[in-house]
Every structure is written in C-alpha cells, then in structure tokens.
Amino acid sequence: MTLLLLFLEFAKVGLFAVGGGLATIPFLQDMGTRTGWFTNADLTTMIAVSESTPGPMGVNMATYVGFETAGLPGAVLATLGLITPSIAVIIVIAGFLEKFRQSKTVDSVFRGLRPASTALIAAAGLSVALSVFVAAGGAETHAFTLRWPVVILSAVIFLCTQQKKLKKLHPVAFIAIAAVAGAVFQF
Amino acid sequence: MNIYADLFLTFAKIGVCTFGGGYAMLPILQREVVEKKGWATEEELTDYFAVGQCTPGIIAVNTATFIGYKHKGVPGGILTTLGVVFPSLVIITAIAAFLSNFAGIPLVQHALAGINAAVVALIASSVLKLAKSNLKDAVSGGIFLAGLALALLLKLSPVILIVCAGVIGWVVYGLIQKGGEGK
C-alpha cells in the first residue's frame, strides 16, 4: 500500500511541479507533513545529498525519499511516479509539434521562444554562479566574501572551453578535474 | 549498437554526468546529443528546454522524453527517460543505504565546490553556443536581454516569459515580417 501511495504522491509532484528540481521542494515539504514519511530535517539532508551526487537533482530527491520510506522498491516506484506525467505530457506535446512542424505560425512562435529560453538558461547559470562564488560572512557582520579559488577555477575552465583544442574535451573531464582541484586545495 | 540500447545508455551517461538541476545537464546534452549523435540541433535543444520549463515535470526528465520521442517515438521517449533516471536510482540507493552522512564529509564538500565551479563555466559556455544559434537579429537580441532582466530582477515566472516571447515571435516573425515579404 505504501508503494502505491509513493507512486501516486510522486506522480502528483511530477504533474504539478514545473521547472527545475528546486521546484519540487515545496511539494516534498507538504508531502512530509501530510504522510509523516520524513521530517523537514530529513528533507534538508536529502536536498544536500541530491545536490552533491550525479543525476538531476529532482530525480535524486524522488529516489532518496522513496528509499527512506520503503527501501529499494520505494525508490523505484517514487522515481517512476515522478517521470510518468512528464512522459505522458511531453509525448502529447511532441506529437503535436511534429504534426505542425511545417506550420509557419508554429515556426514563428519558436523563433520568439528560443531567445527567451536562452535567457532563462543564462539567468539560471548566473544564479548558480552567485550561490557558488559568494560565501556569506559571519551572522553578525552580514558581510559577503567572494570565494576566489572557486571564481578563478571557474574562469580558467571557461577559458579552456573557448580554446580550440581543449574544447574538444568532454564536459565531464572538466568536472572531474575541478572535483580533484577542489579536494586537493580544500575549497 | 541497437538504437534503443543506444538511447538508454546515452541518457544514462548524461544522467551520470549531471550535477545539480536540469540546467547542468545542458553542456552534456550538447556534447552527446547534438555533437556526437546528431539526434537534435542546437535550436531543437533550445525548443525542448523552452517547452520543458513550462510544462509539468522537471526539466531534465522533460528534455530526455522529448529527444527520445523525436528520435524513436513513444518507446524512444520512455527509454531515454528511464536512462536518465537509472544512475540516480543506483547511486542514491547506495548512498542512502551506506553513507547517510555523505553530504557532510569535508572531502565531498571540497570536491563539490570544485564541481560547481566547473558547472558554472560549462553552463556559460553552453549559453554562448545557444546564443550563436538563437540570437540572429535585433528582435531576438531584444527578447534575450528583456528576458534575462525580467528573470533576474523581477524573478518573473518562466512560464509567463516563455508565453510572452512566443506571442512576440508570432507577431513579429509570423505577421509583420511575412506581410513585409509579401509586398
């Protein structure tokens, strides 16, 4: 019964959360309070782990909540619940777009969408940059300090991705090098 | 390789390489899906992100379903989505079972700070690539700047931004320019 409930609860999250993984957090808080499966403190740990492990954050959180609630079957069903609405909705939309691909109207709408989509990605990148580059000072000073090693590493990697030979490196190679640099220099 | 196995495995690889939200997936998608496999163009990828941001479900899953469906119909959409979540299932289950203190380990925190520095640089590089293929005239440049300002300063919902930009695109490219060409 818990398994079925997990699937349904996460299908609800998948249906109503719109956007990135962070959009699922309010739904998870509400789920924890209603079902008693996990506390807000548990959720904080789950968010931290989901952010620091491979995999899209929203998926990681569904897997984690499912596992903590009902073991491996719980992890599988919570994750399947999360993705089921997406699969259904996107297949309908993609089918619709395929059908109207030749339409001039759909084409002109997408020509307007693309710069906005690019802007949203840039905005998301900037807010990640802000959260990674700036460290809050002590509680009483309200001062913010720039985390220079992180800023410099980021700048170096960016320059490498613009360089003719180095940009052929797989993105994950940069991620691996950066992880080692962070660990060695104790970022 | 069987195309279905290829779809599943490629997206499992993309899942493993993603640290953070769906946006962190973009650099990996550009490399694997656009440059290596040719399953989508830069423009199509932007379209999927646009739709994925304002439809139910998280962006990473929506984008995976989109690419899979476009390439191999419903089975393709299901396989890419299962592929992208598969690594999470394995890794998170292992960590939850054996390493509940994972995020608190100092070594993990240091490595993660490094990873985040790389993710920021990679997203910046991805945005440059997208800008090259999507910002080709004054109107698209204007939509980009206005969208960026509204998203950052007013924290306007992506859904509203995308819908407005779609309407502008329809009016400018569909009605005005089409009329102009006709004369």
mmCIF file of C-alpha atoms in Angstrom, chain A:
data_model
loop_
_atom_site.group_PDB
_atom_site.id
_atom_site.type_symbol
_atom_site.label_atom_id
_atom_site.label_comp_id
_atom_site.label_asym_id
_atom_site.label_seq_id
_atom_site.Cartn_x
_atom_site.Cartn_y
_atom_site.Cartn_z
ATOM 1 C CA MET A 1 0.000 0.000 0.000
ATOM 2 C CA THR A 2 2.844 2.397 0.860
ATOM 3 C CA LEU A 3 4.369 1.605 -2.535
ATOM 4 C CA LEU A 4 1.216 2.552 -4.403
ATOM 5 C CA LEU A 5 0.925 5.723 -2.314
ATOM 6 C CA LEU A 6 4.567 6.613 -3.058
ATOM 7 C CA PHE A 7 3.938 6.223 -6.772
ATOM 8 C CA LEU A 8 0.806 8.381 -6.637
ATOM 9 C CA GLU A 9 2.356 11.073 -4.403
ATOM 10 C CA PHE A 10 5.315 11.453 -6.757
ATOM 11 C CA ALA A 11 3.094 11.372 -9.827
ATOM 12 C CA LYS A 12 1.391 14.394 -8.244
ATOM 13 C CA VAL A 13 4.772 16.110 -7.832
ATOM 14 C CA GLY A 14 5.617 15.295 -11.450
ATOM 15 C CA LEU A 15 2.321 16.717 -12.592
ATOM 16 C CA PHE A 16 2.326 19.945 -10.579
ATOM 17 C CA ALA A 17 5.992 20.894 -10.149
ATOM 18 C CA VAL A 18 7.036 22.986 -13.129
ATOM 19 C CA GLY A 19 10.687 23.835 -13.738
ATOM 20 C CA GLY A 20 13.926 22.567 -12.227
ATOM 21 C CA GLY A 21 14.455 20.172 -9.339
ATOM 22 C CA LEU A 22 14.165 23.022 -6.844
ATOM 23 C CA ALA A 23 10.520 23.407 -7.871
ATOM 24 C CA THR A 24 9.780 20.052 -6.242
ATOM 25 C CA ILE A 25 10.863 21.142 -2.727
ATOM 26 C CA PRO A 26 7.599 22.820 -1.614
ATOM 27 C CA PHE A 27 5.690 19.719 -2.746
ATOM 28 C CA LEU A 28 8.051 17.455 -0.810
ATOM 29 C CA GLN A 29 7.717 19.566 2.350
ATOM 30 C CA ASP A 30 3.976 19.255 2.103
ATOM 31 C CA MET A 31 4.248 15.503 1.453
ATOM 32 C CA GLY A 32 6.429 15.002 4.543
ATOM 33 C CA THR A 33 3.987 16.859 6.782
ATOM 34 C CA ARG A 34 0.933 15.049 5.465
ATOM 35 C CA THR A 35 2.277 11.495 5.367
ATOM 36 C CA GLY A 36 4.850 11.585 8.170
ATOM 37 C CA TRP A 37 7.280 9.665 5.920
ATOM 38 C CA PHE A 38 10.103 12.133 6.627
ATOM 39 C CA THR A 39 10.702 15.319 8.628
ATOM 40 C CA ASN A 40 11.887 18.695 7.348
ATOM 41 C CA ALA A 41 15.332 17.930 8.803
ATOM 42 C CA ASP A 42 15.421 14.680 6.796
ATOM 43 C CA LEU A 43 14.471 16.675 3.724
ATOM 44 C CA THR A 44 17.371 19.094 4.249
ATOM 45 C CA THR A 45 19.795 16.151 4.271
ATOM 46 C CA MET A 46 18.165 14.725 1.155
ATOM 47 C CA ILE A 47 18.492 18.037 -0.691
ATOM 48 C CA ALA A 48 22.186 18.279 0.252
ATOM 49 C CA VAL A 49 22.874 14.729 -0.935
ATOM 50 C CA SER A 50 20.830 15.213 -4.124
ATOM 51 C CA GLU A 51 22.828 18.314 -4.996
ATOM 52 C CA SER A 52 26.176 16.636 -4.429
ATOM 53 C CA THR A 53 25.656 13.381 -6.309
ATOM 54 C CA PRO A 54 25.412 12.675 -10.033
ATOM 55 C CA GLY A 55 21.960 12.811 -11.581
ATOM 56 C CA PRO A 56 19.390 15.592 -11.965
ATOM 57 C CA MET A 57 18.508 16.906 -8.520
ATOM 58 C CA GLY A 58 14.735 16.388 -8.763
ATOM 59 C CA VAL A 59 15.184 12.744 -9.723
ATOM 60 C CA ASN A 60 17.706 12.190 -6.936
ATOM 61 C CA MET A 61 15.276 13.554 -4.362
ATOM 62 C CA ALA A 62 12.447 11.293 -5.512
ATOM 63 C CA THR A 63 14.754 8.266 -5.336
ATOM 64 C CA TYR A 64 16.005 9.279 -1.888
ATOM 65 C CA VAL A 65 12.557 9.878 -0.371
ATOM 66 C CA GLY A 66 11.316 6.602 -1.874
ATOM 67 C CA PHE A 67 14.267 4.647 -0.495
ATOM 68 C CA GLU A 68 13.989 6.123 3.003
ATOM 69 C CA THR A 69 10.261 5.395 3.061
ATOM 70 C CA ALA A 70 10.105 1.884 1.599
ATOM 71 C CA GLY A 71 13.549 0.632 0.596
ATOM 72 C CA LEU A 72 14.600 -0.189 -2.957
ATOM 73 C CA PRO A 73 11.058 -0.870 -4.248
ATOM 74 C CA GLY A 74 10.078 2.506 -2.792
ATOM 75 C CA ALA A 75 12.969 4.217 -4.594
ATOM 76 C CA VAL A 76 11.940 2.642 -7.908
ATOM 77 C CA LEU A 77 8.233 3.472 -7.555
ATOM 78 C CA ALA A 78 8.776 7.063 -6.371
ATOM 79 C CA THR A 79 11.076 7.695 -9.346
ATOM 80 C CA LEU A 80 8.665 6.069 -11.806
ATOM 81 C CA GLY A 81 5.857 8.157 -10.291
ATOM 82 C CA LEU A 82 7.841 11.359 -10.844
ATOM 83 C CA ILE A 83 8.545 10.653 -14.516
ATOM 84 C CA THR A 84 5.192 9.192 -15.597
ATOM 85 C CA PRO A 85 3.323 12.537 -16.004
ATOM 86 C CA SER A 86 6.321 14.021 -17.874
ATOM 87 C CA ILE A 87 6.395 11.139 -20.314
ATOM 88 C CA ALA A 88 2.663 11.410 -20.977
ATOM 89 C CA VAL A 89 2.548 15.215 -21.296
ATOM 90 C CA ILE A 90 5.712 15.569 -23.384
ATOM 91 C CA ILE A 91 4.728 12.789 -25.776
ATOM 92 C CA VAL A 92 1.426 14.563 -26.441
ATOM 93 C CA ILE A 93 3.176 17.932 -26.952
ATOM 94 C CA ALA A 94 5.982 16.457 -29.061
ATOM 95 C CA GLY A 95 3.426 14.657 -31.210
ATOM 96 C CA PHE A 96 1.533 17.905 -31.683
ATOM 97 C CA LEU A 97 4.723 19.786 -32.631
ATOM 98 C CA GLU A 98 5.719 17.045 -35.070
ATOM 99 C CA LYS A 99 2.339 17.367 -36.765
ATOM 100 C CA PHE A 100 2.565 21.156 -37.115
ATOM 101 C CA ARG A 101 6.279 21.312 -37.871
ATOM 102 C CA GLN A 102 5.641 22.736 -41.331
ATOM 103 C CA SER A 103 3.324 25.412 -39.935
ATOM 104 C CA LYS A 104 4.666 28.961 -40.380
ATOM 105 C CA THR A 105 2.864 30.036 -37.199
ATOM 106 C CA VAL A 106 4.486 27.383 -35.006
ATOM 107 C CA ASP A 107 7.846 28.219 -36.570
ATOM 108 C CA SER A 108 7.493 31.933 -35.829
ATOM 109 C CA VAL A 109 6.369 31.221 -32.249
ATOM 110 C CA PHE A 110 9.501 29.129 -31.690
ATOM 111 C CA ARG A 111 11.718 31.812 -33.195
ATOM 112 C CA GLY A 112 10.418 34.046 -30.397
ATOM 113 C CA LEU A 113 10.750 31.344 -27.736
ATOM 114 C CA ARG A 114 14.388 30.495 -28.408
ATOM 115 C CA PRO A 115 15.956 33.770 -27.230
ATOM 116 C CA ALA A 116 13.720 33.692 -24.118
ATOM 117 C CA SER A 117 14.706 30.096 -23.400
ATOM 118 C CA THR A 118 18.367 31.077 -23.834
ATOM 119 C CA ALA A 119 17.810 33.977 -21.415
ATOM 120 C CA LEU A 120 16.259 31.665 -18.806
ATOM 121 C CA ILE A 121 19.217 29.302 -19.057
ATOM 122 C CA ALA A 122 21.612 32.253 -18.714
ATOM 123 C CA ALA A 123 19.653 33.506 -15.683
ATOM 124 C CA ALA A 124 19.785 30.049 -14.089
ATOM 125 C CA GLY A 125 23.539 29.909 -14.755
ATOM 126 C CA LEU A 126 24.019 33.327 -13.150
ATOM 127 C CA SER A 127 22.096 32.368 -10.025
ATOM 128 C CA VAL A 128 24.150 29.178 -9.715
ATOM 129 C CA ALA A 129 27.284 31.330 -10.147
ATOM 130 C CA LEU A 130 26.113 33.677 -7.399
ATOM 131 C CA SER A 131 25.459 30.844 -4.961
ATOM 132 C CA VAL A 132 28.800 29.212 -5.725
ATOM 133 C CA PHE A 133 31.016 32.296 -5.901
ATOM 134 C CA VAL A 134 29.735 34.225 -2.891
ATOM 135 C CA ALA A 135 30.055 32.973 0.672
ATOM 136 C CA ALA A 136 28.031 34.597 3.417
ATOM 137 C CA GLY A 137 30.202 36.013 6.183
ATOM 138 C CA GLY A 138 29.510 35.624 9.903
ATOM 139 C CA ALA A 139 25.921 36.064 11.018
ATOM 140 C CA GLU A 140 26.675 39.303 12.899
ATOM 141 C CA THR A 141 28.645 41.035 10.131
ATOM 142 C CA HIS A 142 26.248 40.414 7.212
ATOM 143 C CA ALA A 143 29.356 40.637 5.080
ATOM 144 C CA PHE A 144 29.749 38.658 1.895
ATOM 145 C CA THR A 145 33.053 37.402 0.654
ATOM 146 C CA LEU A 146 33.981 36.223 -2.783
ATOM 147 C CA ARG A 147 35.326 32.673 -2.827
ATOM 148 C CA TRP A 148 38.328 33.491 -5.007
ATOM 149 C CA PRO A 149 39.618 29.945 -5.607
ATOM 150 C CA VAL A 150 36.195 28.934 -6.950
ATOM 151 C CA VAL A 151 35.932 32.068 -9.120
ATOM 152 C CA ILE A 152 39.426 31.537 -10.548
ATOM 153 C CA LEU A 153 38.887 27.834 -11.232
ATOM 154 C CA SER A 154 35.607 28.645 -12.953
ATOM 155 C CA ALA A 155 37.242 31.353 -15.091
ATOM 156 C CA VAL A 156 40.088 29.020 -16.100
ATOM 157 C CA ILE A 157 37.676 26.252 -17.088
ATOM 158 C CA PHE A 158 35.556 28.701 -19.069
ATOM 159 C CA LEU A 159 38.626 29.896 -20.991
ATOM 160 C CA CYS A 160 39.561 26.266 -21.691
ATOM 161 C CA THR A 161 36.092 25.601 -23.158
ATOM 162 C CA GLN A 162 36.651 28.506 -25.568
ATOM 163 C CA GLN A 163 40.080 27.277 -26.624
ATOM 164 C CA LYS A 164 40.273 25.401 -29.933
ATOM 165 C CA LYS A 165 41.977 22.211 -28.790
ATOM 166 C CA LEU A 166 40.767 21.982 -25.200
ATOM 167 C CA LYS A 167 37.103 22.487 -26.059
ATOM 168 C CA LYS A 168 37.055 19.034 -27.581
ATOM 169 C CA LEU A 169 37.439 17.602 -24.077
ATOM 170 C CA HIS A 170 34.254 16.031 -22.755
ATOM 171 C CA PRO A 171 32.466 18.309 -20.249
ATOM 172 C CA VAL A 172 32.749 15.581 -17.625
ATOM 173 C CA ALA A 173 36.555 15.768 -17.920
ATOM 174 C CA PHE A 174 36.370 19.385 -16.741
ATOM 175 C CA ILE A 175 34.035 18.325 -13.923
ATOM 176 C CA ALA A 176 36.447 15.584 -12.826
ATOM 177 C CA ILE A 177 39.480 17.892 -12.923
ATOM 178 C CA ALA A 178 37.554 20.518 -10.938
ATOM 179 C CA ALA A 179 36.485 17.945 -8.329
ATOM 180 C CA VAL A 180 40.109 16.908 -7.807
ATOM 181 C CA ALA A 181 41.242 20.550 -7.650
ATOM 182 C CA GLY A 182 38.526 21.291 -5.073
ATOM 183 C CA ALA A 183 39.513 18.308 -2.945
ATOM 184 C CA VAL A 184 43.273 18.930 -3.152
ATOM 185 C CA PHE A 185 43.162 22.673 -2.483
ATOM 186 C CA GLN A 186 40.340 22.319 0.082
ATOM 187 C CA PHE A 187 37.876 24.763 -1.485
#
